[in-house]
């Protein structure tokens, strides 16, 4: 019984999705900064969870810091196709700082069809780059801080998918 009480103390929940309070990125511990619900046309699509080395409510700090960090998209919708993910990423990058040439195509090439329960994660380790994991399988790493800033800006920049998602990920 005590184990169950302790286990729930180290997790957060939103819309039926439970995420751990901590994760490891490149061997460094990161903490859950916040989580938000991504809706489209009143349909719940995924829970976005932001992990940082230290909590912040500042989007510019979360995006610009050259520290280990993670964004995990926990899907709750029945099915999202790779084409839909790619379209959404391309739209988001249209509002973000320019990504290095070819990196958006590389990222989109990693996408696959996902369904409720699947996770797409982006993990940035300074000096290494952003590792993309889809459904538990590492697809590849895109080097450079510049790409990470563009990707994090998709979620936390001036034109996020929704204000509610951004606010939740920033702990609001």
Tab-separated table of N, CA, C and O in Angstrom, residues 28-99:
chain	number	residue	atom	x	y	z
A	28	UNK	N	21.436	13.022	-18.152
A	28	UNK	CA	21.134	14.099	-17.203
A	28	UNK	C	19.663	14.050	-16.813
A	28	UNK	O	18.791	13.845	-17.661
A	29	UNK	N	19.382	14.268	-15.557
A	29	UNK	CA	18.011	14.265	-15.062
A	29	UNK	C	17.292	15.554	-15.440
A	29	UNK	O	17.852	16.644	-15.326
A	30	UNK	N	16.050	15.406	-15.903
A	30	UNK	CA	15.187	16.554	-16.178
A	30	UNK	C	13.876	16.352	-15.416
A	30	UNK	O	13.484	15.228	-15.142
A	31	UNK	N	13.231	17.471	-15.064
A	31	UNK	CA	12.000	17.408	-14.288
A	31	UNK	C	10.817	17.891	-15.131
A	31	UNK	O	10.977	18.728	-16.015
A	32	UNK	N	9.663	17.354	-14.820
A	32	UNK	CA	8.443	17.765	-15.516
A	32	UNK	C	8.166	19.226	-15.189
A	32	UNK	O	7.969	19.595	-14.041
A	33	UNK	N	8.181	20.056	-16.215
A	33	UNK	CA	7.888	21.479	-16.056
A	33	UNK	C	6.386	21.712	-16.082
A	33	UNK	O	5.858	22.529	-15.343
A	34	UNK	N	5.695	20.988	-16.949
A	34	UNK	CA	4.252	21.119	-17.063
A	34	UNK	C	3.733	20.281	-18.212
A	34	UNK	O	4.504	19.758	-19.013
A	35	UNK	N	2.424	20.156	-18.266
A	35	UNK	CA	1.785	19.395	-19.330
A	35	UNK	C	0.522	20.109	-19.776
A	35	UNK	O	-0.161	20.743	-18.969
A	36	UNK	N	0.251	20.019	-21.079
A	36	UNK	CA	-0.911	20.693	-21.631
A	36	UNK	C	-1.625	19.818	-22.640
A	36	UNK	O	-1.043	18.904	-23.222
A	37	UNK	N	-2.885	20.108	-22.855
A	37	UNK	CA	-3.726	19.355	-23.772
A	37	UNK	C	-3.722	20.024	-25.139
A	37	UNK	O	-3.974	21.230	-25.254
A	38	UNK	N	-3.442	19.237	-26.177
A	38	UNK	CA	-3.520	19.722	-27.563
A	38	UNK	C	-4.857	19.277	-28.130
A	38	UNK	O	-5.138	18.088	-28.212
A	39	UNK	N	-5.669	20.248	-28.460
A	39	UNK	CA	-6.964	19.990	-29.078
A	39	UNK	C	-6.955	20.548	-30.492
A	39	UNK	O	-6.275	21.526	-30.776
A	40	UNK	N	-7.717	19.908	-31.364
A	40	UNK	CA	-7.917	20.428	-32.702
A	40	UNK	C	-9.372	20.171	-33.058
A	40	UNK	O	-9.832	19.027	-33.006
A	41	UNK	N	-10.073	21.239	-33.409
A	41	UNK	CA	-11.512	21.147	-33.711
A	41	UNK	C	-12.277	20.468	-32.570
A	41	UNK	O	-13.090	19.601	-32.786
A	42	UNK	N	-11.943	20.822	-31.341
A	42	UNK	CA	-12.589	20.302	-30.134
A	42	UNK	C	-12.333	18.819	-29.904
A	42	UNK	O	-13.032	18.166	-29.141
A	43	UNK	N	-11.329	18.270	-30.562
A	43	UNK	CA	-10.950	16.865	-30.383
A	43	UNK	C	-9.640	16.846	-29.606
A	43	UNK	O	-8.675	17.532	-29.975
A	44	UNK	N	-9.589	16.060	-28.538
A	44	UNK	CA	-8.358	15.892	-27.765
A	44	UNK	C	-7.392	15.032	-28.578
A	44	UNK	O	-7.714	13.885	-28.917
A	45	UNK	N	-6.204	15.572	-28.896
A	45	UNK	CA	-5.254	14.863	-29.751
A	45	UNK	C	-4.115	14.254	-28.932
A	45	UNK	O	-3.827	13.069	-29.047
A	46	UNK	N	-3.430	15.075	-28.125
A	46	UNK	CA	-2.337	14.560	-27.311
A	46	UNK	C	-2.118	15.447	-26.096
A	46	UNK	O	-2.580	16.579	-26.034
A	47	UNK	N	-1.387	14.896	-25.142
A	47	UNK	CA	-0.902	15.634	-23.987
A	47	UNK	C	0.574	15.924	-24.255
A	47	UNK	O	1.352	15.006	-24.529
A	48	UNK	N	0.943	17.181	-24.209
A	48	UNK	CA	2.340	17.566	-24.366
A	48	UNK	C	2.962	17.757	-23.001
A	48	UNK	O	2.408	18.467	-22.159
A	49	UNK	N	4.082	17.088	-22.763
A	49	UNK	CA	4.787	17.193	-21.484
A	49	UNK	C	6.171	17.779	-21.747
A	49	UNK	O	6.889	17.305	-22.623
A	50	UNK	N	6.516	18.822	-21.005
A	50	UNK	CA	7.806	19.491	-21.138
A	50	UNK	C	8.667	19.177	-19.927
A	50	UNK	O	8.225	19.348	-18.785
A	51	UNK	N	9.883	18.725	-20.193
A	51	UNK	CA	10.859	18.434	-19.148
A	51	UNK	C	12.066	19.343	-19.335
A	51	UNK	O	12.568	19.500	-20.448
A	52	UNK	N	12.530	19.930	-18.231
A	52	UNK	CA	13.690	20.823	-18.238
A	52	UNK	C	14.599	20.487	-17.065
A	52	UNK	O	14.175	19.805	-16.127
A	53	UNK	N	15.816	21.021	-17.076
A	53	UNK	CA	16.709	20.782	-15.944
A	53	UNK	C	16.247	21.524	-14.697
A	53	UNK	O	16.506	21.082	-13.580
A	54	UNK	N	15.557	22.663	-14.909
A	54	UNK	CA	14.938	23.377	-13.786
A	54	UNK	C	13.651	24.017	-14.294
A	54	UNK	O	13.563	24.462	-15.443
A	55	UNK	N	12.649	24.059	-13.448
A	55	UNK	CA	11.343	24.567	-13.850
A	55	UNK	C	11.386	26.061	-14.167
A	55	UNK	O	12.121	26.815	-13.541
A	56	UNK	N	10.552	26.438	-15.145
A	56	UNK	CA	10.416	27.847	-15.503
A	56	UNK	C	9.045	28.075	-16.116
A	56	UNK	O	8.457	27.164	-16.697
A	57	UNK	N	8.543	29.281	-15.981
A	57	UNK	CA	7.309	29.674	-16.665
A	57	UNK	C	7.622	30.553	-17.869
A	57	UNK	O	6.727	31.023	-18.556
A	58	UNK	N	8.907	30.750	-18.140
A	58	UNK	CA	9.360	31.598	-19.236
A	58	UNK	C	9.572	30.771	-20.504
A	58	UNK	O	10.446	29.898	-20.544
A	59	UNK	N	8.791	31.069	-21.534
A	59	UNK	CA	8.945	30.362	-22.801
A	59	UNK	C	10.333	30.611	-23.384
A	59	UNK	O	10.976	29.676	-23.890
A	60	UNK	N	10.818	31.844	-23.323
A	60	UNK	CA	12.127	32.141	-23.910
A	60	UNK	C	13.238	31.380	-23.201
A	60	UNK	O	14.191	30.918	-23.835
A	61	UNK	N	13.135	31.217	-21.893
A	61	UNK	CA	14.138	30.448	-21.154
A	61	UNK	C	14.038	28.963	-21.511
A	61	UNK	O	15.049	28.294	-21.734
A	62	UNK	N	12.820	28.436	-21.580
A	62	UNK	CA	12.627	27.020	-21.920
A	62	UNK	C	13.148	26.715	-23.318
A	62	UNK	O	13.756	25.677	-23.553
A	63	UNK	N	12.921	27.623	-24.247
A	63	UNK	CA	13.356	27.421	-25.630
A	63	UNK	C	14.855	27.666	-25.771
A	63	UNK	O	15.573	26.865	-26.384
A	64	UNK	N	15.362	28.750	-25.224
A	64	UNK	CA	16.722	29.191	-25.500
A	64	UNK	C	17.825	28.566	-24.687
A	64	UNK	O	18.987	28.629	-25.080
A	65	UNK	N	17.495	27.954	-23.560
A	65	UNK	CA	18.563	27.408	-22.720
A	65	UNK	C	19.236	26.218	-23.410
A	65	UNK	O	18.565	25.340	-23.951
A	66	UNK	N	20.541	26.206	-23.392
A	66	UNK	CA	21.312	25.124	-24.001
A	66	UNK	C	21.572	24.057	-22.942
A	66	UNK	O	22.707	23.811	-22.540
A	67	UNK	N	20.482	23.455	-22.475
A	67	UNK	CA	20.528	22.438	-21.434
A	67	UNK	C	19.691	21.245	-21.883
A	67	UNK	O	18.892	21.344	-22.816
A	68	UNK	N	19.864	20.125	-21.209
A	68	UNK	CA	19.068	18.938	-21.512
A	68	UNK	C	17.588	19.272	-21.342
A	68	UNK	O	17.204	19.989	-20.417
A	69	UNK	N	16.770	18.761	-22.273
A	69	UNK	CA	15.328	19.002	-22.198
A	69	UNK	C	14.595	17.971	-23.030
A	69	UNK	O	15.185	17.311	-23.888
A	70	UNK	N	13.303	17.876	-22.783
A	70	UNK	CA	12.498	16.856	-23.464
A	70	UNK	C	11.078	17.362	-23.660
A	70	UNK	O	10.517	18.000	-22.769
A	71	UNK	N	10.514	17.068	-24.824
A	71	UNK	CA	9.087	17.251	-25.069
A	71	UNK	C	8.543	15.888	-25.458
A	71	UNK	O	9.097	15.224	-26.345
A	72	UNK	N	7.482	15.462	-24.797
A	72	UNK	CA	6.836	14.193	-25.122
A	72	UNK	C	5.379	14.454	-25.472
A	72	UNK	O	4.677	15.144	-24.745
A	73	UNK	N	4.964	13.920	-26.610
A	73	UNK	CA	3.582	14.022	-27.056
A	73	UNK	C	2.929	12.658	-26.798
A	73	UNK	O	3.241	11.671	-27.468
A	74	UNK	N	2.035	12.605	-25.802
A	74	UNK	CA	1.332	11.375	-25.427
A	74	UNK	C	-0.028	11.393	-26.121
A	74	UNK	O	-0.932	12.135	-25.711
A	75	UNK	N	-0.178	10.590	-27.155
A	75	UNK	CA	-1.395	10.634	-27.972
A	75	UNK	C	-2.575	9.985	-27.273
A	75	UNK	O	-2.451	8.934	-26.656
A	76	UNK	N	-3.713	10.676	-27.379
A	76	UNK	CA	-4.958	10.168	-26.803
A	76	UNK	C	-6.042	9.989	-27.863
A	76	UNK	O	-7.067	9.393	-27.602
A	77	UNK	N	-5.783	10.488	-29.070
A	77	UNK	CA	-6.740	10.328	-30.162
A	77	UNK	C	-6.530	8.958	-30.806
A	77	UNK	O	-5.412	8.443	-30.842
A	78	UNK	N	-7.594	8.393	-31.352
A	78	UNK	CA	-7.561	7.040	-31.918
A	78	UNK	C	-6.468	6.829	-32.952
A	78	UNK	O	-5.765	5.828	-32.918
A	79	UNK	N	-6.328	7.755	-33.895
A	79	UNK	CA	-5.290	7.591	-34.920
A	79	UNK	C	-4.922	8.939	-35.522
A	79	UNK	O	-5.785	9.711	-35.913
A	80	UNK	N	-3.624	9.168	-35.592
A	80	UNK	CA	-3.074	10.337	-36.268
A	80	UNK	C	-2.060	9.782	-37.263
A	80	UNK	O	-1.124	9.074	-36.879
A	81	UNK	N	-2.247	10.100	-38.521
A	81	UNK	CA	-1.365	9.549	-39.555
A	81	UNK	C	-0.030	10.292	-39.592
A	81	UNK	O	0.078	11.437	-39.149
A	82	UNK	N	0.957	9.630	-40.174
A	82	UNK	CA	2.264	10.266	-40.368
A	82	UNK	C	2.107	11.516	-41.219
A	82	UNK	O	2.761	12.532	-40.959
A	83	UNK	N	1.219	11.476	-42.204
A	83	UNK	CA	0.984	12.647	-43.060
A	83	UNK	C	0.407	13.809	-42.253
A	83	UNK	O	0.794	14.964	-42.467
A	84	UNK	N	-0.499	13.521	-41.312
A	84	UNK	CA	-1.065	14.577	-40.473
A	84	UNK	C	0.005	15.160	-39.550
A	84	UNK	O	0.061	16.379	-39.352
A	85	UNK	N	0.850	14.313	-38.972
A	85	UNK	CA	1.941	14.805	-38.116
A	85	UNK	C	2.889	15.681	-38.919
A	85	UNK	O	3.288	16.763	-38.463
A	86	UNK	N	3.235	15.225	-40.107
A	86	UNK	CA	4.144	15.975	-40.970
A	86	UNK	C	3.550	17.326	-41.346
A	86	UNK	O	4.231	18.355	-41.281
A	87	UNK	N	2.286	17.340	-41.712
A	87	UNK	CA	1.609	18.596	-42.076
A	87	UNK	C	1.611	19.567	-40.893
A	87	UNK	O	1.899	20.756	-41.053
A	88	UNK	N	1.331	19.052	-39.715
A	88	UNK	CA	1.293	19.888	-38.515
A	88	UNK	C	2.687	20.426	-38.182
A	88	UNK	O	2.835	21.603	-37.810
A	89	UNK	N	3.708	19.586	-38.296
A	89	UNK	CA	5.076	20.047	-38.031
A	89	UNK	C	5.486	21.127	-39.024
A	89	UNK	O	6.043	22.154	-38.638
A	90	UNK	N	5.188	20.916	-40.298
A	90	UNK	CA	5.556	21.919	-41.311
A	90	UNK	C	4.838	23.246	-41.051
A	90	UNK	O	5.432	24.321	-41.174
A	91	UNK	N	3.586	23.172	-40.656
A	91	UNK	CA	2.834	24.383	-40.321
A	91	UNK	C	3.481	25.082	-39.123
A	91	UNK	O	3.681	26.290	-39.131
A	92	UNK	N	3.813	24.324	-38.086
A	92	UNK	CA	4.439	24.898	-36.896
A	92	UNK	C	5.787	25.525	-37.182
A	92	UNK	O	6.107	26.600	-36.677
A	93	UNK	N	6.590	24.876	-38.010
A	93	UNK	CA	7.900	25.420	-38.351
A	93	UNK	C	7.765	26.686	-39.189
A	93	UNK	O	8.688	27.491	-39.226
A	94	UNK	N	6.617	26.878	-39.828
A	94	UNK	CA	6.382	28.111	-40.579
A	94	UNK	C	6.278	29.334	-39.686
A	94	UNK	O	6.425	30.466	-40.146
A	95	UNK	N	6.034	29.113	-38.389
A	95	UNK	CA	5.911	30.209	-37.419
A	95	UNK	C	7.108	30.269	-36.472
A	95	UNK	O	7.110	31.062	-35.539
A	96	UNK	N	8.100	29.415	-36.693
A	96	UNK	CA	9.245	29.311	-35.784
A	96	UNK	C	10.493	29.913	-36.444
A	96	UNK	O	10.507	30.135	-37.655
A	97	UNK	N	11.542	30.134	-35.655
A	97	UNK	CA	12.808	30.559	-36.257
A	97	UNK	C	13.242	29.522	-37.293
A	97	UNK	O	12.933	28.342	-37.164
A	98	UNK	N	13.950	29.966	-38.299
A	98	UNK	CA	14.362	29.066	-39.376
A	98	UNK	C	15.223	27.922	-38.846
A	98	UNK	O	16.156	28.124	-38.079
A	99	UNK	N	14.870	26.719	-39.275
A	99	UNK	CA	15.659	25.533	-38.928
A	99	UNK	C	16.748	25.361	-39.982
A	99	UNK	O	16.576	25.782	-41.136
